[in-house]
PDB file of C-alpha atoms and ligand atoms in Angstrom:
ATOM      1  CA  MET A   2     -30.296 -48.283 -89.951  1.00  0.00           C
ATOM      2  CA  THR A   3     -30.191 -47.902 -94.089  1.00  0.00           C
ATOM      3  CA  ASP A   4     -26.839 -47.492 -94.801  1.00  0.00           C
ATOM      4  CA  VAL A   5     -27.815 -45.003 -97.912  1.00  0.00           C
ATOM      5  CA  ALA A   6     -24.483 -44.933 -99.417  1.00  0.00           C
ATOM      6  CA  ALA A   7     -23.633 -48.490 -98.868  1.00  0.00           C
ATOM      7  CA  THR A   8     -26.222 -49.448-101.737  1.00  0.00           C
ATOM      8  CA  ASP A   9     -26.085 -46.272-103.979  1.00  0.00           C
ATOM      9  CA  PRO A  10     -23.193 -46.664-106.385  1.00  0.00           C
ATOM     10  CA  SER A  11     -22.900 -43.268-107.190  1.00  0.00           C
ATOM     11  CA  VAL A  12     -21.038 -43.017-104.194  1.00  0.00           C
ATOM     12  CA  PRO A  13     -17.714 -44.306-103.931  1.00  0.00           C
ATOM     13  CA  ALA A  14     -17.215 -46.783-100.729  1.00  0.00           C
ATOM     14  CA  LEU A  15     -14.839 -44.391 -98.849  1.00  0.00           C
ATOM     15  CA  ALA A  16     -15.875 -41.149-100.173  1.00  0.00           C
ATOM     16  CA  ARG A  17     -17.906 -40.305 -97.288  1.00  0.00           C
ATOM     17  CA  LEU A  18     -18.585 -38.289 -94.452  1.00  0.00           C
ATOM     18  CA  THR A  19     -17.991 -39.922 -91.120  1.00  0.00           C
ATOM     19  CA  VAL A  20     -19.112 -38.119 -87.912  1.00  0.00           C
ATOM     20  CA  LEU A  21     -17.771 -38.819 -84.268  1.00  0.00           C
ATOM     21  CA  ALA A  22     -19.913 -37.248 -81.662  1.00  0.00           C
ATOM     22  CA  GLY A  23     -19.692 -38.972 -77.757  1.00  0.00           C
ATOM     23  CA  PRO A  24     -19.536 -36.814 -74.234  1.00  0.00           C
ATOM     24  CA  THR A  25     -17.117 -34.904 -72.975  1.00  0.00           C
ATOM     25  CA  ALA A  26     -13.557 -36.212 -71.884  1.00  0.00           C
ATOM     26  CA  VAL A  27     -14.454 -40.305 -73.716  1.00  0.00           C
ATOM     27  CA  GLY A  28     -11.679 -39.284 -75.406  1.00  0.00           C
ATOM     28  CA  LYS A  29     -12.880 -38.116 -79.299  1.00  0.00           C
ATOM     29  CA  GLY A  30      -9.666 -35.799 -79.362  1.00  0.00           C
ATOM     30  CA  THR A  31      -6.918 -38.956 -78.664  1.00  0.00           C
ATOM     31  CA  VAL A  32      -8.670 -40.804 -80.814  1.00  0.00           C
ATOM     32  CA  VAL A  33      -8.949 -39.236 -83.790  1.00  0.00           C
ATOM     33  CA  ALA A  34      -5.655 -38.168 -82.923  1.00  0.00           C
ATOM     34  CA  GLU A  35      -4.216 -41.684 -83.221  1.00  0.00           C
ATOM     35  CA  LEU A  36      -6.370 -42.315 -86.696  1.00  0.00           C
ATOM     36  CA  ARG A  37      -4.425 -39.257 -87.993  1.00  0.00           C
ATOM     37  CA  ARG A  38      -1.318 -41.086 -86.945  1.00  0.00           C
ATOM     38  CA  ARG A  39      -2.048 -44.030 -88.308  1.00  0.00           C
ATOM     39  CA  HIS A  40      -3.642 -42.252 -91.642  1.00  0.00           C
ATOM     40  CA  PRO A  41      -1.953 -39.130 -92.576  1.00  0.00           C
ATOM     41  CA  ASN A  42      -4.105 -37.795 -95.318  1.00  0.00           C
ATOM     42  CA  LEU A  43      -7.056 -38.376 -94.091  1.00  0.00           C
ATOM     43  CA  PHE A  44      -9.135 -34.825 -93.835  1.00  0.00           C
ATOM     44  CA  VAL A  45     -10.751 -34.240 -90.943  1.00  0.00           C
ATOM     45  CA  SER A  46     -12.287 -30.936 -91.210  1.00  0.00           C
ATOM     46  CA  ILE A  47     -11.081 -28.013 -88.495  1.00  0.00           C
ATOM     47  CA  SER A  48     -14.281 -26.292 -86.780  1.00  0.00           C
ATOM     48  CA  ALA A  49     -14.505 -22.379 -86.352  1.00  0.00           C
ATOM     49  CA  THR A  50     -15.495 -21.541 -82.559  1.00  0.00           C
ATOM     50  CA  THR A  51     -16.072 -18.271 -80.832  1.00  0.00           C
ATOM     51  CA  ARG A  52     -14.040 -19.522 -77.930  1.00  0.00           C
ATOM     52  CA  GLN A  53     -10.606 -18.487 -76.888  1.00  0.00           C
ATOM     53  CA  PRO A  54      -7.201 -20.508 -77.666  1.00  0.00           C
ATOM     54  CA  ARG A  55      -6.001 -23.151 -74.805  1.00  0.00           C
ATOM     55  CA  PRO A  56      -2.417 -22.852 -73.709  1.00  0.00           C
ATOM     56  CA  GLY A  57      -0.075 -24.461 -76.938  1.00  0.00           C
ATOM     57  CA  GLU A  58      -3.716 -24.313 -79.104  1.00  0.00           C
ATOM     58  CA  VAL A  59      -2.679 -23.032 -82.918  1.00  0.00           C
ATOM     59  CA  ASP A  60      -5.517 -21.034 -85.159  1.00  0.00           C
ATOM     60  CA  GLY A  61      -5.669 -22.500 -88.342  1.00  0.00           C
ATOM     61  CA  VAL A  62      -4.421 -25.891 -86.646  1.00  0.00           C
ATOM     62  CA  HIS A  63      -6.998 -26.635 -83.509  1.00  0.00           C
ATOM     63  CA  TYR A  64      -9.476 -24.680 -84.524  1.00  0.00           C
ATOM     64  CA  HIS A  65     -10.308 -21.549 -86.060  1.00  0.00           C
ATOM     65  CA  PHE A  66     -10.749 -18.756 -83.597  1.00  0.00           C
ATOM     66  CA  VAL A  67     -13.110 -16.400 -84.588  1.00  0.00           C
ATOM     67  CA  SER A  68     -14.957 -13.111 -82.851  1.00  0.00           C
ATOM     68  CA  ASP A  69     -18.516 -13.373 -82.503  1.00  0.00           C
ATOM     69  CA  GLU A  70     -19.294 -11.431 -85.713  1.00  0.00           C
ATOM     70  CA  ASP A  71     -17.597 -13.684 -87.473  1.00  0.00           C
ATOM     71  CA  PHE A  72     -19.380 -16.157 -86.664  1.00  0.00           C
ATOM     72  CA  ASP A  73     -22.078 -14.332 -87.201  1.00  0.00           C
ATOM     73  CA  SER A  74     -21.801 -13.998 -90.865  1.00  0.00           C
ATOM     74  CA  LEU A  75     -20.372 -17.586 -91.534  1.00  0.00           C
ATOM     75  CA  VAL A  76     -23.532 -18.136 -90.747  1.00  0.00           C
ATOM     76  CA  ALA A  77     -25.704 -15.702 -91.948  1.00  0.00           C
ATOM     77  CA  SER A  78     -23.631 -16.804 -95.892  1.00  0.00           C
ATOM     78  CA  GLY A  79     -24.836 -20.700 -95.378  1.00  0.00           C
ATOM     79  CA  GLN A  80     -21.014 -21.408 -95.056  1.00  0.00           C
ATOM     80  CA  MET A  81     -21.758 -23.505 -92.043  1.00  0.00           C
ATOM     81  CA  LEU A  82     -22.820 -27.318 -92.493  1.00  0.00           C
ATOM     82  CA  GLU A  83     -23.704 -27.473 -89.016  1.00  0.00           C
ATOM     83  CA  TRP A  84     -23.021 -25.265 -85.766  1.00  0.00           C
ATOM     84  CA  ALA A  85     -24.204 -25.262 -81.925  1.00  0.00           C
ATOM     85  CA  LEU A  86     -23.793 -24.118 -78.912  1.00  0.00           C
ATOM     86  CA  VAL A  87     -21.573 -26.301 -76.722  1.00  0.00           C
ATOM     87  CA  HIS A  88     -21.467 -26.343 -72.780  1.00  0.00           C
ATOM     88  CA  GLY A  89     -24.260 -23.599 -72.986  1.00  0.00           C
ATOM     89  CA  VAL A  90     -21.406 -21.151 -73.714  1.00  0.00           C
ATOM     90  CA  HIS A  91     -19.093 -20.930 -77.213  1.00  0.00           C
ATOM     91  CA  ARG A  92     -20.375 -21.495 -80.588  1.00  0.00           C
ATOM     92  CA  TYR A  93     -18.335 -24.130 -82.937  1.00  0.00           C
ATOM     93  CA  GLY A  94     -19.743 -25.589 -86.074  1.00  0.00           C
ATOM     94  CA  THR A  95     -18.031 -26.592 -89.707  1.00  0.00           C
ATOM     95  CA  PRO A  96     -16.931 -24.704 -92.540  1.00  0.00           C
ATOM     96  CA  ARG A  97     -18.948 -26.510 -94.983  1.00  0.00           C
ATOM     97  CA  GLY A  98     -16.524 -25.723 -97.833  1.00  0.00           C
ATOM     98  CA  PRO A  99     -13.821 -28.121 -97.043  1.00  0.00           C
ATOM     99  CA  VAL A 100     -15.473 -31.097 -96.461  1.00  0.00           C
ATOM    100  CA  GLN A 101     -17.720 -30.853 -99.738  1.00  0.00           C
ATOM    101  CA  ASP A 102     -14.134 -30.298-101.923  1.00  0.00           C
ATOM    102  CA  ARG A 103     -12.880 -33.256-100.215  1.00  0.00           C
ATOM    103  CA  LEU A 104     -16.062 -35.477-101.222  1.00  0.00           C
ATOM    104  CA  ASN A 105     -16.085 -34.288-104.265  1.00  0.00           C
ATOM    105  CA  ALA A 106     -12.417 -35.370-104.771  1.00  0.00           C
ATOM    106  CA  GLY A 107     -13.765 -38.828-103.821  1.00  0.00           C
ATOM    107  CA  CYS A 108     -11.991 -38.616-100.232  1.00  0.00           C
ATOM    108  CA  PRO A 109     -13.679 -39.283 -96.860  1.00  0.00           C
ATOM    109  CA  ALA A 110     -13.520 -37.035 -94.660  1.00  0.00           C
ATOM    110  CA  LEU A 111     -14.162 -36.901 -90.442  1.00  0.00           C
ATOM    111  CA  LEU A 112     -16.034 -34.563 -88.644  1.00  0.00           C
ATOM    112  CA  GLU A 113     -15.863 -34.431 -84.465  1.00  0.00           C
ATOM    113  CA  ILE A 114     -18.773 -32.697 -83.290  1.00  0.00           C
ATOM    114  CA  ASP A 115     -21.122 -32.590 -80.454  1.00  0.00           C
ATOM    115  CA  LEU A 116     -25.098 -33.996 -80.403  1.00  0.00           C
ATOM    116  CA  ALA A 117     -26.306 -31.223 -81.507  1.00  0.00           C
ATOM    117  CA  GLY A 118     -24.100 -30.568 -84.599  1.00  0.00           C
ATOM    118  CA  ALA A 119     -24.427 -34.651 -85.204  1.00  0.00           C
ATOM    119  CA  ARG A 120     -28.085 -34.502 -85.683  1.00  0.00           C
ATOM    120  CA  GLN A 121     -27.781 -32.035 -88.474  1.00  0.00           C
ATOM    121  CA  VAL A 122     -25.261 -33.380 -89.840  1.00  0.00           C
ATOM    122  CA  ARG A 123     -27.837 -36.103 -90.765  1.00  0.00           C
ATOM    123  CA  ARG A 124     -30.127 -33.789 -91.678  1.00  0.00           C
ATOM    124  CA  ALA A 125     -27.989 -32.247 -94.289  1.00  0.00           C
ATOM    125  CA  MET A 126     -26.231 -35.547 -95.467  1.00  0.00           C
ATOM    126  CA  PRO A 127     -28.385 -38.609 -94.529  1.00  0.00           C
ATOM    127  CA  GLU A 128     -25.565 -40.607 -96.118  1.00  0.00           C
ATOM    128  CA  ALA A 129     -23.473 -39.567 -93.646  1.00  0.00           C
ATOM    129  CA  ARG A 130     -22.028 -42.582 -91.160  1.00  0.00           C
ATOM    130  CA  LEU A 131     -22.875 -41.099 -87.155  1.00  0.00           C
ATOM    131  CA  VAL A 132     -20.299 -42.867 -84.788  1.00  0.00           C
ATOM    132  CA  PHE A 133     -20.818 -42.813 -81.356  1.00  0.00           C
ATOM    133  CA  LEU A 134     -17.865 -43.178 -78.949  1.00  0.00           C
ATOM    134  CA  ALA A 135     -19.300 -44.213 -75.385  1.00  0.00           C
ATOM    135  CA  PRO A 136     -16.833 -44.327 -72.224  1.00  0.00           C
ATOM    136  CA  PRO A 137     -16.979 -48.035 -70.797  1.00  0.00           C
ATOM    137  CA  SER A 138     -19.123 -46.904 -67.653  1.00  0.00           C
ATOM    138  CA  TRP A 139     -19.951 -43.300 -65.772  1.00  0.00           C
ATOM    139  CA  ASP A 140     -17.791 -43.420 -63.522  1.00  0.00           C
ATOM    140  CA  GLU A 141     -14.714 -44.228 -65.903  1.00  0.00           C
ATOM    141  CA  LEU A 142     -15.778 -41.065 -67.352  1.00  0.00           C
ATOM    142  CA  VAL A 143     -16.239 -38.669 -64.342  1.00  0.00           C
ATOM    143  CA  ARG A 144     -12.660 -40.041 -63.848  1.00  0.00           C
ATOM    144  CA  ARG A 145     -11.173 -39.339 -66.880  1.00  0.00           C
ATOM    145  CA  LEU A 146     -12.502 -35.651 -66.717  1.00  0.00           C
ATOM    146  CA  ILE A 147     -11.282 -34.759 -63.325  1.00  0.00           C
ATOM    147  CA  GLY A 148      -8.415 -36.454 -64.736  1.00  0.00           C
ATOM    148  CA  ARG A 149      -6.976 -34.266 -67.541  1.00  0.00           C
ATOM    149  CA  GLY A 150      -7.770 -31.454 -65.154  1.00  0.00           C
ATOM    150  CA  THR A 151      -8.616 -28.676 -67.758  1.00  0.00           C
ATOM    151  CA  GLU A 152     -12.113 -27.389 -66.091  1.00  0.00           C
ATOM    152  CA  ASP A 153     -12.667 -25.827 -62.725  1.00  0.00           C
ATOM    153  CA  ALA A 154     -15.314 -27.522 -60.719  1.00  0.00           C
ATOM    154  CA  GLN A 155     -17.897 -25.785 -62.077  1.00  0.00           C
ATOM    155  CA  GLU A 156     -17.300 -26.378 -65.710  1.00  0.00           C
ATOM    156  CA  ARG A 157     -17.270 -30.073 -64.770  1.00  0.00           C
ATOM    157  CA  GLU A 158     -20.883 -29.647 -63.733  1.00  0.00           C
ATOM    158  CA  ARG A 159     -21.779 -28.684 -66.602  1.00  0.00           C
ATOM    159  CA  ARG A 160     -20.436 -31.023 -68.639  1.00  0.00           C
ATOM    160  CA  LEU A 161     -21.529 -33.702 -66.925  1.00  0.00           C
ATOM    161  CA  THR A 162     -24.595 -32.418 -67.155  1.00  0.00           C
ATOM    162  CA  THR A 163     -24.808 -31.951 -70.958  1.00  0.00           C
ATOM    163  CA  ALA A 164     -22.887 -35.838 -70.884  1.00  0.00           C
ATOM    164  CA  ARG A 165     -25.765 -37.685 -69.069  1.00  0.00           C
ATOM    165  CA  THR A 166     -27.941 -36.383 -72.094  1.00  0.00           C
ATOM    166  CA  GLU A 167     -25.588 -37.252 -75.078  1.00  0.00           C
ATOM    167  CA  LEU A 168     -25.473 -40.503 -73.683  1.00  0.00           C
ATOM    168  CA  ASP A 169     -29.005 -41.097 -73.883  1.00  0.00           C
ATOM    169  CA  ALA A 170     -28.877 -40.792 -77.491  1.00  0.00           C
ATOM    170  CA  ALA A 171     -26.480 -42.779 -78.499  1.00  0.00           C
ATOM    171  CA  GLY A 172     -29.018 -44.882 -79.934  1.00  0.00           C
ATOM    172  CA  GLU A 173     -29.831 -42.513 -82.495  1.00  0.00           C
ATOM    173  CA  PHE A 174     -25.958 -42.972 -84.123  1.00  0.00           C
ATOM    174  CA  ASP A 175     -25.145 -45.953 -86.758  1.00  0.00           C
ATOM    175  CA  HIS A 176     -22.463 -47.246 -84.855  1.00  0.00           C
ATOM    176  CA  VAL A 177     -21.868 -47.040 -81.119  1.00  0.00           C
ATOM    177  CA  VAL A 178     -17.518 -47.866 -80.117  1.00  0.00           C
ATOM    178  CA  ILE A 179     -16.845 -48.107 -76.525  1.00  0.00           C
ATOM    179  CA  ASN A 180     -13.124 -46.032 -76.018  1.00  0.00           C
ATOM    180  CA  ASP A 181     -11.795 -48.953 -74.070  1.00  0.00           C
ATOM    181  CA  THR A 182      -8.214 -47.832 -75.121  1.00  0.00           C
ATOM    182  CA  VAL A 183      -7.281 -45.874 -77.652  1.00  0.00           C
ATOM    183  CA  ALA A 184      -6.056 -48.789 -80.113  1.00  0.00           C
ATOM    184  CA  SER A 185      -9.553 -51.089 -79.630  1.00  0.00           C
ATOM    185  CA  ALA A 186     -11.335 -47.918 -80.448  1.00  0.00           C
ATOM    186  CA  THR A 187      -8.780 -46.529 -83.493  1.00  0.00           C
ATOM    187  CA  ALA A 188      -9.292 -50.169 -85.095  1.00  0.00           C
ATOM    188  CA  GLU A 189     -12.847 -50.030 -84.948  1.00  0.00           C
ATOM    189  CA  LEU A 190     -12.710 -46.762 -85.981  1.00  0.00           C
ATOM    190  CA  GLU A 191     -11.065 -47.412 -88.631  1.00  0.00           C
ATOM    191  CA  ARG A 192     -12.783 -50.549 -89.826  1.00  0.00           C
ATOM    192  CA  LEU A 193     -16.202 -48.433 -89.896  1.00  0.00           C
ATOM    193  CA  MET A 194     -14.411 -45.966 -92.120  1.00  0.00           C
ATOM    194  CA  GLY A 195     -13.145 -48.613 -94.175  1.00  0.00           C
ATOM    195  CA  LEU A 196      -9.866 -47.372 -93.371  1.00  0.00           C
ATOM    196  CA  SER A 197      -7.820 -51.023 -91.931  1.00  0.00           C
ATOM    197  CA  SER A 198      -5.207 -52.417 -94.394  1.00  0.00           C
TER     198      SER A 198
HETATM  199  P1  5GP B 215     -13.156 -28.341 -76.727  1.00  0.00           P
HETATM  200  O1  5GP B 215     -14.256 -26.630 -76.147  1.00  0.00           O
HETATM  201  O2  5GP B 215     -13.196 -29.016 -75.493  1.00  0.00           O
HETATM  202  O3  5GP B 215     -12.005 -28.084 -77.517  1.00  0.00           O
HETATM  203  O4  5GP B 215     -14.630 -28.979 -77.404  1.00  0.00           O
HETATM  204  C1  5GP B 215     -15.833 -28.889 -76.202  1.00  0.00           C
HETATM  205  C2  5GP B 215     -16.642 -29.748 -77.818  1.00  0.00           C
HETATM  206  O5  5GP B 215     -17.072 -28.947 -78.644  1.00  0.00           O
HETATM  207  C3  5GP B 215     -16.797 -31.341 -78.036  1.00  0.00           C
HETATM  208  O6  5GP B 215     -17.778 -31.618 -77.309  1.00  0.00           O
HETATM  209  C4  5GP B 215     -16.610 -31.220 -79.650  1.00  0.00           C
HETATM  210  O7  5GP B 215     -17.086 -32.123 -80.156  1.00  0.00           O
HETATM  211  C5  5GP B 215     -17.392 -29.535 -79.881  1.00  0.00           C
HETATM  212  N1  5GP B 215     -17.072 -29.456 -80.934  1.00  0.00           N
HETATM  213  C6  5GP B 215     -16.458 -29.449 -81.787  1.00  0.00           C
HETATM  214  N2  5GP B 215     -15.847 -28.735 -82.531  1.00  0.00           N
HETATM  215  C7  5GP B 215     -17.209 -28.480 -82.942  1.00  0.00           C
HETATM  216  C8  5GP B 215     -18.449 -28.101 -84.790  1.00  0.00           C
HETATM  217  O8  5GP B 215     -17.059 -27.506 -85.328  1.00  0.00           O
HETATM  218  N3  5GP B 215     -19.294 -28.429 -84.157  1.00  0.00           N
HETATM  219  C9  5GP B 215     -19.772 -29.040 -82.909  1.00  0.00           C
HETATM  220  N4  5GP B 215     -21.588 -28.401 -83.266  1.00  0.00           N
HETATM  221  N5  5GP B 215     -19.366 -29.173 -82.104  1.00  0.00           N
HETATM  222  C10 5GP B 215     -17.671 -29.073 -82.273  1.00  0.00           C
END
């Protein structure tokens, strides 16, 4: 796939949007947490969501937890870079302003979103770098989903159904990173984003 930003001298190499997507329980959150630990100043977008906070989740830190009405008006006023109904239940979206500000300032930005959202970003910002985080195998993905124990059986089934479709879409991405170990996947993402020292 053509790397637009790499060939356009007006786009600084680092000031690119990177989108990380991948199936449920593949470990996106863990890899992003490790990347932030290594690069505390890296901008990672905070999504808005209509789902309820889980225990320990803090509004404005993990997500902006908003009502259905607030989400509607964010979309209607064009303030969402992308948004999607995820796992057929709740809506999640990326507030456009903070991402754009960061890129305008010449800094990289990272989104951790679902496949539908990644496709919207591709259309809206073709220069974005799309990275797919894949499990080492299907069995390992199922094992990780059961192991984290945050979903009941019905929700797990729903997520695994979505995951099959998502895995089929890996070829649409610029890069596929296998999340074998957190260290290796993070190092690969770091390299792709030009953050390695
Ligand atoms: P969770 O409810 O487990 O926090 O997240 C569920 C899914 O929502 C994850 O797969 C995550 O990638 C996706 N997600 C989180 N934020 C966004 C967002 O802003 N936009 C889109 N399209 N998906 C998101």
